[in-house]
One Martini backbone bead per residue (centre of mass of N, CA, C, O) as a GRO file, in nm:
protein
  107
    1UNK     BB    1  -3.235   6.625  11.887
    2UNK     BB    2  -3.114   6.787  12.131
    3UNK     BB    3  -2.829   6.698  12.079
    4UNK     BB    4  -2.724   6.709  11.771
    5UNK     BB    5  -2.713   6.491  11.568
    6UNK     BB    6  -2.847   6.573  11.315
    7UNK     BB    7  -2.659   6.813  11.258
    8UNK     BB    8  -2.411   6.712  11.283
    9UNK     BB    9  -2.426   6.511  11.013
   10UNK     BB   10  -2.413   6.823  10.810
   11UNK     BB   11  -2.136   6.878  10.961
   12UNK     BB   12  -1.855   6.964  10.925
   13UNK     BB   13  -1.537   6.855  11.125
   14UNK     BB   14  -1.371   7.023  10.949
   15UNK     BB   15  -1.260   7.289  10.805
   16UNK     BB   16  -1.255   7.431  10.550
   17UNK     BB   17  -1.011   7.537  10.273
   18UNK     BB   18  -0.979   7.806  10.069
   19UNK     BB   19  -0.831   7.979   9.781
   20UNK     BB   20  -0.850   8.261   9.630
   21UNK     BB   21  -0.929   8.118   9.369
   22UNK     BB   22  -1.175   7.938   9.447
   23UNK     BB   23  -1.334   8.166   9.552
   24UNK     BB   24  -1.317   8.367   9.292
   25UNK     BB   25  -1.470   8.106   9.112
   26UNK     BB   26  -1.726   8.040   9.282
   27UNK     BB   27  -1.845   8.339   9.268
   28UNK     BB   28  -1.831   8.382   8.938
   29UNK     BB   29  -2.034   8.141   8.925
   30UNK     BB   30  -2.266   8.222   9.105
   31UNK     BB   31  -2.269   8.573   9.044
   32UNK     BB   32  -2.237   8.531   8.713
   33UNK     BB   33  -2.312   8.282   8.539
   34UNK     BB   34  -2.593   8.221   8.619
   35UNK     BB   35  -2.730   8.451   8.574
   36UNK     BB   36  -2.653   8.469   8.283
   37UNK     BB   37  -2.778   8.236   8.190
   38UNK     BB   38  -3.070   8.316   8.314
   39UNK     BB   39  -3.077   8.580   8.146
   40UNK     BB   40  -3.031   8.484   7.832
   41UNK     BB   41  -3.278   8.255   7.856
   42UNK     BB   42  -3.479   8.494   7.832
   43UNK     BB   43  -3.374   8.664   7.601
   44UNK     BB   44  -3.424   8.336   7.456
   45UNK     BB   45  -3.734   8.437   7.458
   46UNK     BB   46  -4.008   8.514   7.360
   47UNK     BB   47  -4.232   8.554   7.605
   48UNK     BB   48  -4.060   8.709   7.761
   49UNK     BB   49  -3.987   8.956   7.538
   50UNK     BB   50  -4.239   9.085   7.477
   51UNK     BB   51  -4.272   9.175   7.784
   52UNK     BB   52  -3.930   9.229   7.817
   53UNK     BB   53  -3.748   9.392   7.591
   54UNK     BB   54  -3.486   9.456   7.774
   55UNK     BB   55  -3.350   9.177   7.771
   56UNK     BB   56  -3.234   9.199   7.518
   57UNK     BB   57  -3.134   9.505   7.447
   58UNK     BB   58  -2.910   9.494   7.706
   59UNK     BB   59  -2.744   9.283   7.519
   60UNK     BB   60  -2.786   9.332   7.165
   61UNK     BB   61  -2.955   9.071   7.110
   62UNK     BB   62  -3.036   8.775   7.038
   63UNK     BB   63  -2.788   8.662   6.931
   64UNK     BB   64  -2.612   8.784   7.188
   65UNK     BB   65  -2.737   8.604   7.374
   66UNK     BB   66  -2.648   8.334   7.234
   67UNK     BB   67  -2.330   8.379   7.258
   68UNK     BB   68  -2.334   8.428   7.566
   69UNK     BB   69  -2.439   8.127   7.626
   70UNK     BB   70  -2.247   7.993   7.513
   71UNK     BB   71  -1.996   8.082   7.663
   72UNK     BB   72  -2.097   8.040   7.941
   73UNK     BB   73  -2.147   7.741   7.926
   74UNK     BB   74  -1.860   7.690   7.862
   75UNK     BB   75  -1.738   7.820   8.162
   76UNK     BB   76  -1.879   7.554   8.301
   77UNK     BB   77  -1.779   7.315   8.161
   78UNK     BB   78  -1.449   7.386   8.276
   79UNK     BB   79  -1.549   7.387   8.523
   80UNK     BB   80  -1.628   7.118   8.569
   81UNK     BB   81  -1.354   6.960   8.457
   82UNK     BB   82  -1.218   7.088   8.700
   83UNK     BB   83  -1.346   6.956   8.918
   84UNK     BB   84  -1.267   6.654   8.845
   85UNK     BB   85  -0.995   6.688   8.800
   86UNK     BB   86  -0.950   6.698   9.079
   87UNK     BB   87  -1.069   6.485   9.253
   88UNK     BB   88  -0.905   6.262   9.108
   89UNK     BB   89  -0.639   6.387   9.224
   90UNK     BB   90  -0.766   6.326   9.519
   91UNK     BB   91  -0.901   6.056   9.533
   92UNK     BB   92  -1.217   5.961   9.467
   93UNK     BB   93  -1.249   5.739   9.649
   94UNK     BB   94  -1.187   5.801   9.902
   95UNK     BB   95  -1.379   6.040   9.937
   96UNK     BB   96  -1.614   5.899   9.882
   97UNK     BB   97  -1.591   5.683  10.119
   98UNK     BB   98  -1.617   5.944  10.342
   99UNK     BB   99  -1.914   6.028  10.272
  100UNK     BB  100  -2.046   5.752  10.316
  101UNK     BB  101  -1.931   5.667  10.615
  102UNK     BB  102  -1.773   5.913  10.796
  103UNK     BB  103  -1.476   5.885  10.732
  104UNK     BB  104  -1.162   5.793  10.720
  105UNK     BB  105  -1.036   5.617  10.481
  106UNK     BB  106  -0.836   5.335  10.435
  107UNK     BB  107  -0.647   5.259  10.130
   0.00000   0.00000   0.00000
């Protein structure tokens, strides 16, 4: 352990480097989607509204929140179909084959 074999396991070797949309889409999916998602799935939740009714109201109601939701649900479903759709552009075979080896595989 002294010598950071095991930590050195889980830290990439090249550094990523990510595109101004990458990084703008990832941070969108991170601080807007998921938090949008768990706040509407609370707002459309009888218990914890009785307890907080203002998850509601600034919402704008129940049926908004369910809008909200569902519509969030549905930006997270494109940003999944497109990141499995670079994956597949980009040789799934052989990615997957260098995370399970830890190097890049030939052919």
């Amino acid at each position: 352990m002294r010598a950071g074999h095991f930590r050195n396991w889980f830290r990439p070797r090249t550094p990523a480097t990510y595109s101004a949309v990458q990084r703008t889409t990832y941070a969108a999916v991170v601080f807007a989607l998921f938090p949008a998602m768990i706040w509407t799935g609370f707002a459309m939740s009888p218990a914890i509204t009785s307890v907080l009714p203002g998850f509601v109201t600034v919402l704008g109601g129940q049926q908004s929140a369910r809008t909200i939701h569902f519509i969030v649900a549905c930006a997270l479903l494109a940003f999944l179909v497109g990141h499995i759709a670079m994956v597949a552009l980009a040789g799934f075979g052989r990615h997957v084959a260098a995370m399970i080896v830890g190097r890049e595989v030939a052919g």
